[in-house]
Coordinates of C-alpha atoms in Angstrom, one line a residue:
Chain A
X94 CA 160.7 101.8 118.6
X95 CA 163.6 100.0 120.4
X96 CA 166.2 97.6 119.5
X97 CA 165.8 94.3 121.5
X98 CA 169.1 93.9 122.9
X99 CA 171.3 91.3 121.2
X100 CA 169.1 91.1 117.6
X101 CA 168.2 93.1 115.4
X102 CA 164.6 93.0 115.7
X103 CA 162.8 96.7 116.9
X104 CA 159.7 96.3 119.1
X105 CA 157.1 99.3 119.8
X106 CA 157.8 101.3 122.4
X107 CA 155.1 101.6 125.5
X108 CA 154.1 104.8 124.0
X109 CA 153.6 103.4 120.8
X110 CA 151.5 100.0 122.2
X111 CA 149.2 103.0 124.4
X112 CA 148.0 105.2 121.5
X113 CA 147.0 102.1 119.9
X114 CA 145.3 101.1 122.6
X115 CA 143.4 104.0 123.0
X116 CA 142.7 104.3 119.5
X117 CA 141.3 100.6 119.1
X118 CA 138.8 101.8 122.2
X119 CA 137.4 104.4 120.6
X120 CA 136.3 103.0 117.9
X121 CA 134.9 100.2 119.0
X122 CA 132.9 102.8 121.4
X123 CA 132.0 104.6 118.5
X124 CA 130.8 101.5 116.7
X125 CA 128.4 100.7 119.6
X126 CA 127.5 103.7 119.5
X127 CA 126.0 103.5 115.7
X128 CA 123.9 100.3 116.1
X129 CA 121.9 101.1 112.8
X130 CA 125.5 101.2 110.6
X131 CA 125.8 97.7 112.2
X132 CA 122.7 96.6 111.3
X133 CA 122.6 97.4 107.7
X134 CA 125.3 94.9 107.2
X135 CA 122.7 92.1 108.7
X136 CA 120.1 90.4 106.9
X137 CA 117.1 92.2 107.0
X138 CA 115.3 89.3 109.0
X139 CA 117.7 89.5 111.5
X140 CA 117.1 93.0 111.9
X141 CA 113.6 93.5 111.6
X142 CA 113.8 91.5 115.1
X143 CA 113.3 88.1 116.5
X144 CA 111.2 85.4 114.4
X145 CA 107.7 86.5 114.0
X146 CA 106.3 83.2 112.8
X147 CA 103.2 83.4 115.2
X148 CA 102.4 86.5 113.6
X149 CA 102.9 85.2 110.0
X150 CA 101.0 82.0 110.8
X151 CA 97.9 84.5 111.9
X152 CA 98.4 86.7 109.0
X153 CA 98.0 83.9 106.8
X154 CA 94.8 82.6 108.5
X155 CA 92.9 85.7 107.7
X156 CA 94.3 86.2 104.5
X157 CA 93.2 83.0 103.0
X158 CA 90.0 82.6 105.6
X159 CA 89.2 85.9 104.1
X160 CA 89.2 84.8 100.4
X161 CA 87.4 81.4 100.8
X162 CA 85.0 82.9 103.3
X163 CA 83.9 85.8 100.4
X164 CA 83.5 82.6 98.4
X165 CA 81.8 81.0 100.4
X166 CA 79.0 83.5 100.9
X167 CA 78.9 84.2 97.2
X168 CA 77.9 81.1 96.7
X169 CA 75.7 80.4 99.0
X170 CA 73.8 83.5 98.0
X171 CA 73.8 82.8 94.2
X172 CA 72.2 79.2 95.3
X173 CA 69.4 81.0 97.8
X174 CA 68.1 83.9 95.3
X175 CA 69.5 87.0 97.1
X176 CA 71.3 89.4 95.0
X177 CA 74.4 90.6 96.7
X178 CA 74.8 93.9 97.0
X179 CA 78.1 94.4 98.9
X180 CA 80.8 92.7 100.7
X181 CA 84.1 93.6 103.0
X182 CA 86.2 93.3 105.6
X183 CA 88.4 95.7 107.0
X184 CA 91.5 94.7 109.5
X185 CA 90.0 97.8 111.9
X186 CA 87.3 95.4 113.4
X187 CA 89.4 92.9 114.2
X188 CA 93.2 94.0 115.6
X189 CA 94.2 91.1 116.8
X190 CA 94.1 89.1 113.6
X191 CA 93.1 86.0 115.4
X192 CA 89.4 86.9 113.6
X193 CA 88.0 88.0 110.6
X194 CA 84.9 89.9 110.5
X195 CA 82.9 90.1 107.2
X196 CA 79.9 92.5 106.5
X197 CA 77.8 91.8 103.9
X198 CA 74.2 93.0 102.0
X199 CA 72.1 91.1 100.1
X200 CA 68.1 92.0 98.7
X201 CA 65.7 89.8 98.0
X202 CA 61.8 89.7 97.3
X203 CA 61.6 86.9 100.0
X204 CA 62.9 86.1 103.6
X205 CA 62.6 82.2 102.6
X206 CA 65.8 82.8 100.1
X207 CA 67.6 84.4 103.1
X208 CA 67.1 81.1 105.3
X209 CA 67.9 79.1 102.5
X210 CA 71.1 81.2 103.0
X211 CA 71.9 80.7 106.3
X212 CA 71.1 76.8 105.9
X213 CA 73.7 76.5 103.4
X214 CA 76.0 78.7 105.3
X215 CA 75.5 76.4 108.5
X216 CA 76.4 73.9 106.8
X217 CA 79.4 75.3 105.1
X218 CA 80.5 76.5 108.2
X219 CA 80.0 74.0 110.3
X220 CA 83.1 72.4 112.1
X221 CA 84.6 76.2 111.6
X222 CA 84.9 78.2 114.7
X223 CA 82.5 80.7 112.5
X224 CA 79.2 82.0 112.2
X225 CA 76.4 84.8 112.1
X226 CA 77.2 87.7 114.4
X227 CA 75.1 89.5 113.7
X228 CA 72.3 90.4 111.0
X229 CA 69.2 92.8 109.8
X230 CA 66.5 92.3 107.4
X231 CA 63.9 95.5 106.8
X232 CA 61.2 95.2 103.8
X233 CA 60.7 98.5 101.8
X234 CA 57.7 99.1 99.5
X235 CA 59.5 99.9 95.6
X236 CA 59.0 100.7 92.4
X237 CA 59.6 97.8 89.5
X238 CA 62.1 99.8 88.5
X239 CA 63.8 100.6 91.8
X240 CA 63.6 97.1 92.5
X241 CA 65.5 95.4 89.1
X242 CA 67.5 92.8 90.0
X243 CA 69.0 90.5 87.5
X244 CA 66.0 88.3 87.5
X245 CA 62.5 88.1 85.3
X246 CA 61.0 91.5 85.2
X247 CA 58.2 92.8 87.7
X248 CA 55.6 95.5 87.6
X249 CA 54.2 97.5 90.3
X250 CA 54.8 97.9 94.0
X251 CA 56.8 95.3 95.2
X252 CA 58.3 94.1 98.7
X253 CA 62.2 93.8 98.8
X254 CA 63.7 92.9 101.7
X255 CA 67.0 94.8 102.0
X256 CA 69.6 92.5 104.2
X257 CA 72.7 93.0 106.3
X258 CA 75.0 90.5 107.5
X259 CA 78.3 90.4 109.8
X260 CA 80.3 86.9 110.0
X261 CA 83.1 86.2 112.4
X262 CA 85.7 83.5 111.5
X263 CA 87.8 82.6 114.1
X264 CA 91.7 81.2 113.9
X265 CA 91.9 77.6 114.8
X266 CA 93.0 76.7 117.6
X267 CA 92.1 80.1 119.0
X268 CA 91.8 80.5 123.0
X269 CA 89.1 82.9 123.3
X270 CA 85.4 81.8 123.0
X271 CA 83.2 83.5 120.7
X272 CA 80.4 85.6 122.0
X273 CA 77.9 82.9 120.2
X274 CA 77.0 79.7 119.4
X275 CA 77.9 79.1 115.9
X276 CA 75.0 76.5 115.7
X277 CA 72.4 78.8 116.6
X278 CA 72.2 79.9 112.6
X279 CA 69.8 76.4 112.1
X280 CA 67.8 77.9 114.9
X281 CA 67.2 81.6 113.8
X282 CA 66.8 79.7 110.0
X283 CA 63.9 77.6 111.3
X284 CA 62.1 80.9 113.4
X285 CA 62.2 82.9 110.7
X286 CA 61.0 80.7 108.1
X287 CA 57.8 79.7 109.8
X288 CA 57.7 83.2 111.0
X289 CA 57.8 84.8 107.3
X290 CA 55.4 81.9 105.8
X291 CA 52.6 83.4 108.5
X292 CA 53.3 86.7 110.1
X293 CA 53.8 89.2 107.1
X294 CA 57.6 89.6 108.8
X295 CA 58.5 93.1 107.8
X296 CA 61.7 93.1 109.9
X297 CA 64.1 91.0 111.8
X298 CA 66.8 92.0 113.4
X299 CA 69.8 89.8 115.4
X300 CA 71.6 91.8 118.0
X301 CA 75.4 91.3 118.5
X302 CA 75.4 92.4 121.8
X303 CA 72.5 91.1 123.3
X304 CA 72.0 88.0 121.1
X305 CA 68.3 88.4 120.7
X306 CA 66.6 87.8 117.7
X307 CA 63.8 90.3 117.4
X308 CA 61.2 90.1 115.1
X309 CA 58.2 92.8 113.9
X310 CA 55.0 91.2 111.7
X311 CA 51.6 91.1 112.1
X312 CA 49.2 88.4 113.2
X313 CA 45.9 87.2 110.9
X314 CA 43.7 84.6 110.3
X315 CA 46.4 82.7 108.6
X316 CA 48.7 83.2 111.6
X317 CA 47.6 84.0 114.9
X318 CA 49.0 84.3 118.3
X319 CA 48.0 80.7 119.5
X320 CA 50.3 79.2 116.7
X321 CA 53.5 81.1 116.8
X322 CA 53.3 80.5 121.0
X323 CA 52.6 76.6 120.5
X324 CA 55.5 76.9 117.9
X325 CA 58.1 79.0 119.7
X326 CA 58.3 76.3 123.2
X327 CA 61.6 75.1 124.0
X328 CA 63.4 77.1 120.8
X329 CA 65.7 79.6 122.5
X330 CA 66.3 80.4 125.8
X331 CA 62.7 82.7 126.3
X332 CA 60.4 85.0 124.5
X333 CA 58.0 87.4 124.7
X334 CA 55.5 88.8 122.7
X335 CA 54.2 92.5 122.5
X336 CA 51.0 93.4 120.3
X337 CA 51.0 96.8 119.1
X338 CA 47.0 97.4 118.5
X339 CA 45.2 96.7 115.1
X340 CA 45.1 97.6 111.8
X341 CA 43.1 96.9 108.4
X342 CA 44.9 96.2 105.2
X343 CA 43.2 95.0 101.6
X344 CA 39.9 94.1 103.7
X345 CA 42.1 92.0 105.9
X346 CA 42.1 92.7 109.9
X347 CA 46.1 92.8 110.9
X348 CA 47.3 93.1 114.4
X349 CA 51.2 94.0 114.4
X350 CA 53.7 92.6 117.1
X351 CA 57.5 92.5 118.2
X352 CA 58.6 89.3 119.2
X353 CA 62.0 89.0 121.3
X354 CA 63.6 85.3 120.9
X355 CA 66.5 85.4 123.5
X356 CA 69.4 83.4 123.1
X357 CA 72.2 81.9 125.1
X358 CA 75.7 83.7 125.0
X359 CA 79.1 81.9 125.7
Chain B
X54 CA 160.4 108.2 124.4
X55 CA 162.3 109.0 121.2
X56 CA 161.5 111.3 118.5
X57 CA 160.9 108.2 116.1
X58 CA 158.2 107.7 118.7
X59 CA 156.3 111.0 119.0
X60 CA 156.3 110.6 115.1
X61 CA 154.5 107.5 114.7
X62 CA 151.7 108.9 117.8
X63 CA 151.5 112.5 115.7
X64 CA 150.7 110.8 112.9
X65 CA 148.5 108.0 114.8
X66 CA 146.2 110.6 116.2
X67 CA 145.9 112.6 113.2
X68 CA 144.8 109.9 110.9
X69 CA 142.2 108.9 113.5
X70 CA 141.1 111.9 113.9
X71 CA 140.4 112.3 109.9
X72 CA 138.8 108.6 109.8
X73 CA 136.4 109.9 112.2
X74 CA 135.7 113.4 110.7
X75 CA 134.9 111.4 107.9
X76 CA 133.0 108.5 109.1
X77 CA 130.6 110.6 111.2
X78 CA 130.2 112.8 108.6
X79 CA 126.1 113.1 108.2
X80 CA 126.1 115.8 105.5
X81 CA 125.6 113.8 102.3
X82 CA 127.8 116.4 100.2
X83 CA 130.2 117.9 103.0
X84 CA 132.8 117.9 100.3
X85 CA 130.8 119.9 97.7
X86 CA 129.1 122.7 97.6
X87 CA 126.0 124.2 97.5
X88 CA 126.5 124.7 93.6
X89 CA 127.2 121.3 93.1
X90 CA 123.9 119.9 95.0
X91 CA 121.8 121.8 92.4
X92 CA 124.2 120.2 89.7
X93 CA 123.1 116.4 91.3
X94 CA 119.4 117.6 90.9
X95 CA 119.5 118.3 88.1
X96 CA 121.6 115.4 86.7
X97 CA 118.6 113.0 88.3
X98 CA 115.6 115.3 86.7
X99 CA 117.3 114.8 83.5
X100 CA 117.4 110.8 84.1
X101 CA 113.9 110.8 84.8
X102 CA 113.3 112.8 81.4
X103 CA 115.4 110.0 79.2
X104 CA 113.8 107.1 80.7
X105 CA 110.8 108.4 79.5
X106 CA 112.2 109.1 76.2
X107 CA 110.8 106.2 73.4
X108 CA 108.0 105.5 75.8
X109 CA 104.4 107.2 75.8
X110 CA 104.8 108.7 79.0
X111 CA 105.0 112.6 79.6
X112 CA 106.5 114.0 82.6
X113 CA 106.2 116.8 84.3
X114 CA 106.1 118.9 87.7
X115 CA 109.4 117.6 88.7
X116 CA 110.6 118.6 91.7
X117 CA 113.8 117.7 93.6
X118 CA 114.5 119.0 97.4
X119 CA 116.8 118.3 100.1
X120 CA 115.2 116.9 103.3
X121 CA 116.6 115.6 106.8
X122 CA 115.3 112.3 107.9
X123 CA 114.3 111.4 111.8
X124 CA 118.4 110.8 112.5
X125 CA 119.2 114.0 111.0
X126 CA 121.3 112.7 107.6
X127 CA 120.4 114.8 104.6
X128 CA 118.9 112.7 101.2
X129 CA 117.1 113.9 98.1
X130 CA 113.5 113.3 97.2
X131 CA 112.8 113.4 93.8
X132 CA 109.1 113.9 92.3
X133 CA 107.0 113.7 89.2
X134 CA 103.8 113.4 87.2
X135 CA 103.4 110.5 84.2
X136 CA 100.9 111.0 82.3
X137 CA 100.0 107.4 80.7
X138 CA 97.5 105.1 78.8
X139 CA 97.8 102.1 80.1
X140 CA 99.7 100.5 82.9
X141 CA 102.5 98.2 81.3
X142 CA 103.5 101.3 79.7
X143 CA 103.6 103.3 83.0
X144 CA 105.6 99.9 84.4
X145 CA 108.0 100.0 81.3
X146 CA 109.2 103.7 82.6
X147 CA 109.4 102.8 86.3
X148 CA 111.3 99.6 85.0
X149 CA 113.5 101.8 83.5
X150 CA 113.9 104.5 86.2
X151 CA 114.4 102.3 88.8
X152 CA 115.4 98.8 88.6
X153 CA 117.7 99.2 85.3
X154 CA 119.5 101.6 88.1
X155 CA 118.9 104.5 86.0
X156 CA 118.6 106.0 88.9
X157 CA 119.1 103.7 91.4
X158 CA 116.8 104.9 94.6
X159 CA 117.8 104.0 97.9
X160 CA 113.9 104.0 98.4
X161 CA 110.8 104.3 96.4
X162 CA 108.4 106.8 98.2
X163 CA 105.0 106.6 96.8
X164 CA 103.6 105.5 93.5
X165 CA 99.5 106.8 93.6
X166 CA 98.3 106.6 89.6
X167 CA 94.5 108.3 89.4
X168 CA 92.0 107.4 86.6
X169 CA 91.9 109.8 83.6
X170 CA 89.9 113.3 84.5
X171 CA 88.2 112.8 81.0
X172 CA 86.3 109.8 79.3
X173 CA 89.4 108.7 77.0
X174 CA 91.9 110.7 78.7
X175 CA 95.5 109.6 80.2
X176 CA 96.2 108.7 83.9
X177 CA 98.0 110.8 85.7
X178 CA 100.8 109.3 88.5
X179 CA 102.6 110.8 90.2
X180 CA 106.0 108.5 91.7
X181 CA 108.7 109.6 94.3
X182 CA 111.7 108.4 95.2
X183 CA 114.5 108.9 97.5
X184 CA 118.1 109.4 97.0
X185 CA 120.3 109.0 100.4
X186 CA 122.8 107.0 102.1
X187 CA 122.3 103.5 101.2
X188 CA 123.2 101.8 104.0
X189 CA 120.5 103.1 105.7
X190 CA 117.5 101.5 104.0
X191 CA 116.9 98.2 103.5
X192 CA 118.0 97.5 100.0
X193 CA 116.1 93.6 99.7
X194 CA 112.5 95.2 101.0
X195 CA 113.0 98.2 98.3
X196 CA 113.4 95.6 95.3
X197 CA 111.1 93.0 96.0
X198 CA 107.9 95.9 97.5
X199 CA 108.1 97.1 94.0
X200 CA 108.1 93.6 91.7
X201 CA 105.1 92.3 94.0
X202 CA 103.2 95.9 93.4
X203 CA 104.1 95.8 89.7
X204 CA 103.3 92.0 89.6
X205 CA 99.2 92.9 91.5
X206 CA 99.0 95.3 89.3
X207 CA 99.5 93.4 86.0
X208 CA 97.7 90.0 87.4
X209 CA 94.5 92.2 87.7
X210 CA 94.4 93.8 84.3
X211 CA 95.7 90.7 82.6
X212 CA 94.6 87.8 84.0
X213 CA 91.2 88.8 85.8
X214 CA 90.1 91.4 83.1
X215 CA 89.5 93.8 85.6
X216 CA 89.7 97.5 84.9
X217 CA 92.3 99.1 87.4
X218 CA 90.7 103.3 88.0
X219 CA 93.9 103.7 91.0
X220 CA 96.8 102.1 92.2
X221 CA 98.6 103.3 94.8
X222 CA 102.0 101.8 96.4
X223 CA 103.2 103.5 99.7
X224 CA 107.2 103.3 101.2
X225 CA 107.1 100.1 103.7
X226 CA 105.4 98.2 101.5
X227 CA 101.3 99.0 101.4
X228 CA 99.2 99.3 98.2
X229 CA 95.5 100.5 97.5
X230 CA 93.7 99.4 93.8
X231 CA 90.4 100.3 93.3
X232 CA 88.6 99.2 89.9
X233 CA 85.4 97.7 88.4
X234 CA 84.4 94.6 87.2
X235 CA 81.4 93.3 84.9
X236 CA 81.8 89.6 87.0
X237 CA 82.2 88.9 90.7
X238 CA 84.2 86.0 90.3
X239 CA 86.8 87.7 88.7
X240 CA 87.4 89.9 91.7
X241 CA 87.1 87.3 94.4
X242 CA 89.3 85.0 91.9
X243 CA 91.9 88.2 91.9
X244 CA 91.4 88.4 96.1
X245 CA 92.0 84.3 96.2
X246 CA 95.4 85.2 93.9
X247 CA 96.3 87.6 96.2
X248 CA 95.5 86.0 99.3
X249 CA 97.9 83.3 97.8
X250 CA 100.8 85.3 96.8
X251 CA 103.7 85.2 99.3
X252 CA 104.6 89.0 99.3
X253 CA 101.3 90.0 100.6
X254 CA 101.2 90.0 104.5
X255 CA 97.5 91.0 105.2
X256 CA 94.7 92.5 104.1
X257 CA 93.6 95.7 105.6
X258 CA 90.6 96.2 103.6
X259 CA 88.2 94.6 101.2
X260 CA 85.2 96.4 99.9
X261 CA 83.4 95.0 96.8
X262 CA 79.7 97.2 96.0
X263 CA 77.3 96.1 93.1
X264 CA 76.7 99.3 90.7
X265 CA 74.4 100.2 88.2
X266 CA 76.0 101.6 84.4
X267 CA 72.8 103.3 83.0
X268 CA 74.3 104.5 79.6
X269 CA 75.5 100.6 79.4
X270 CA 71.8 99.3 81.3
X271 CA 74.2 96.7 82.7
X272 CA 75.3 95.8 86.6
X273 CA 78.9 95.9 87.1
X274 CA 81.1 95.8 90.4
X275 CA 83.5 98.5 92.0
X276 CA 86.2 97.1 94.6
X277 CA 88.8 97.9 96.7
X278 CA 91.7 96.1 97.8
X279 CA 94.0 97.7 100.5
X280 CA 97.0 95.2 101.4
X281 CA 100.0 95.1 103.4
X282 CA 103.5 93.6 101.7
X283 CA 105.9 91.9 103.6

């Protein structure tokens, strides 16, 4: 310290003012050094990084698209007859979380209740940028008792039609086209409805990645192969028709086929 | 430069030097020993054991060890079984344990409760919590991950009469419940309460499967609901 001259006032000295100086710049390097003691003092918005509201805004949409969409096919299913076996979603199928992907299974005694179920699904739907992915409907031969269901009891062998389902729902406003049509669901409703009035349908299968719609039942005198070509012009995009030989079933003469609707992909 | 001078830089440098000796210190208990660290786990093990006095909840297989996180600073991570009945009395201990600062965890580890082993018998959970430097975690996220698990947790058994078997919470804010239900719309009415709730951020997965009872002849539902917080 040194006496200004003429007052009595002491100032530092210059090697006074240059260890302070060197002490203030280390520990401000040593604060920059420590970014995470800095950042504890911060709101924890601030530090989790910039504003993630896109992110939010898509995390919302498949939150709640999720829960109306379950509702949605509950619904519709308690309305058509099919009993609902199980239903999810997990994140894994979809990791962009701009879609939401829901599997579902269903049984029912007839393939009419499952187009009932896709007509009031269409129409649910519809205006959504959602629909049918993808689905498979096998018949197995059970039991009465392997078969109860919650409605009026049945004896013998019966017929139940064991049905899987996958939906996509897509964000609004989302960029990227779906794969499919949405609208198509009226179409595969109306082929497999006359379909499963005539042809003994014992499987139909929609595949995602083709988009064909194929079909296994058997032709008879109540539905031949005349009918289901007059019926099947200008539905789809093509099809073809493959008999598999003949058979005999309760004095009845069956001849089984596979019949491959194709479909138009976006 | 004076001798007045060389005094105030001695004593300058040497009280930086001891600021930073300090400040950078990552040992949680440089200044004590390693006598006095198993005097601190002990003192928390024996916190855990009076919260749970008055309550029906029995602890045991407590464990306390000292660990080094990914930047190297020590902390203590405490663990233990509850065995409970039901799960407002399991809440009433946590309550106590953690946000009547009983203990006062810098973080809340896991909580994973497991249905009874035997028809009538008590859950087991077992919870773990950390003990470090505070600063480092992010005190808001700790408080409000644990009232929005709490608050799932009692909405389903309470409101939506569903029968919780597991509940799991995990550190940064996920939880798992898995349970059974006699009606669907109770579960998707639980999913739509969720889905509304502002602490959860997503759904990671939703499984809902129809089941038989044959002692009760009835149908009933199993679910699970995995969920991110935010």
């Amino acid at each position: 310290m040194k006496k200004v001259y003429g007052t009595k006032l002491y100032v530092p000295s210059r090697a006074w003012l240059q260890a302070l100086a060197a002490f203030c710049l280390i520990i401000s390097a040593h604060a920059a050094s420590a970014p995470e003691a800095m950042g504890a003092m911060l709101p924890v918005a601030d530090v989790a990084g910039p504003s993630h509201s896109t992110a939010a805004r898509e995390d919302s949409f498949s939150k709640t698209a999720m829960a109306e969409t379950m509702a949605v096919i509950k619904e519709a299913a308690a309305a058509s007859g099919l009993e609902l076996l199980r239903i999810g979603h997990s994140s894994e199928n979809t990791p962009d979380g701009n879609s939401l992907r829901i599997d579902c299974g269903f049984a029912s005694f007839s393939l009419l209740g499952f187009c009932d179920f896709m007509d009031t699904l269409g129409e649910e739907l519809k205006g959504m940028d959602a629909g049918l992915v993808s689905f498979s409907a096998v018949a197995e031969s059970r039991t009465a008792r392997a078969a109860a269901t919650d409605g009026p009891a049945r004896k013998g062998v019966l017929k139940v039609y064991t049905i899987s389902l996958s939906l996509m729902h897509q964000a609004p406003g989302e960029k990227r086209k779906l794969d499919f049509d949405p609208s198509l669901i009226t179409e595969y409703s109306t082929i497999l409805r006359y379909c499963s009035s005539r042809y003994e349908i014992s499987s139909a299968l929609l595949s995602e990645h083709s988009g064909e719609l194929a079909l296994g039942g058997n032709f008879s005198l109540k539905g031949t192969k005349k009918s289901l070509i007059d019926f099947m012009k200008g539905l789809g995009r093509g099809f073809d028709i493959a008999e598999k030989g003949y058979g005999a079933h309760q004095n009845q003469l069956l001849m089984p086929f596979l019949m491959r609707v194709y479909f138009p992909k976006n | 430069m004076n001798k007045k001078s060389y005094g105030f830089l001695f004593i300058s440098l040497v009280s930086f030097f001891i600021f930073i000796i300090v400040f950078d210190n990552k040992n949680l208990y440089a200044q004590t020993s390693a006598g006095d660290e198993a005097s601190v786990c002990r003192d928390y093990l024996d916190r855990i054991k009076i919260a749970a006095a008055g309550l029906s909840v029995n602890i045991s297989n407590e464990k306390c060890a000292i660990s080094r996180d990914a930047h190297g600073d020590e902390r203590l991570f405490f663990e233990a079984s509850a065995g409970f009945l039901e799960a407002p009395e399991l809440f009433r201990f946590l309550d106590a344990l953690f946000e009547k600062a009983v203990t006062a965890p810098s973080e809340i580890a896991a909580i994973d409760a497991a249905p009874p082993e035997k028809h009538g018998g008590s859950h087991a959970c077992v919870f773990s919590f950390i003990k470090g430097r505070a600063s480092k975690y992010a005190a808001d996220t700790r408080g409000s991950h644990f009232q929005a698990f709490k608050k799932a947790v009692a909405a389903a058994s309470s409101e939506y009469n569903l029968k919780l078997s597991r509940f799991y919470y995990l550190r940064n804010g996920r939880i798992d419940l898995e349970g059974a239900s006699r009606s669907l719309d109770g579960i998707l009415a639980f999913i739509d309460h969720l889905a509304a709730y502002q602490a959860v951020e997503k759904f990671s997965c939703v499984n809902i499967d129809k089941k038989y009872d044959a002692r009760a002849r009835q149908f009933y539902y199993r679910f699970q609901i995995s969920a991110a917080l935010y």
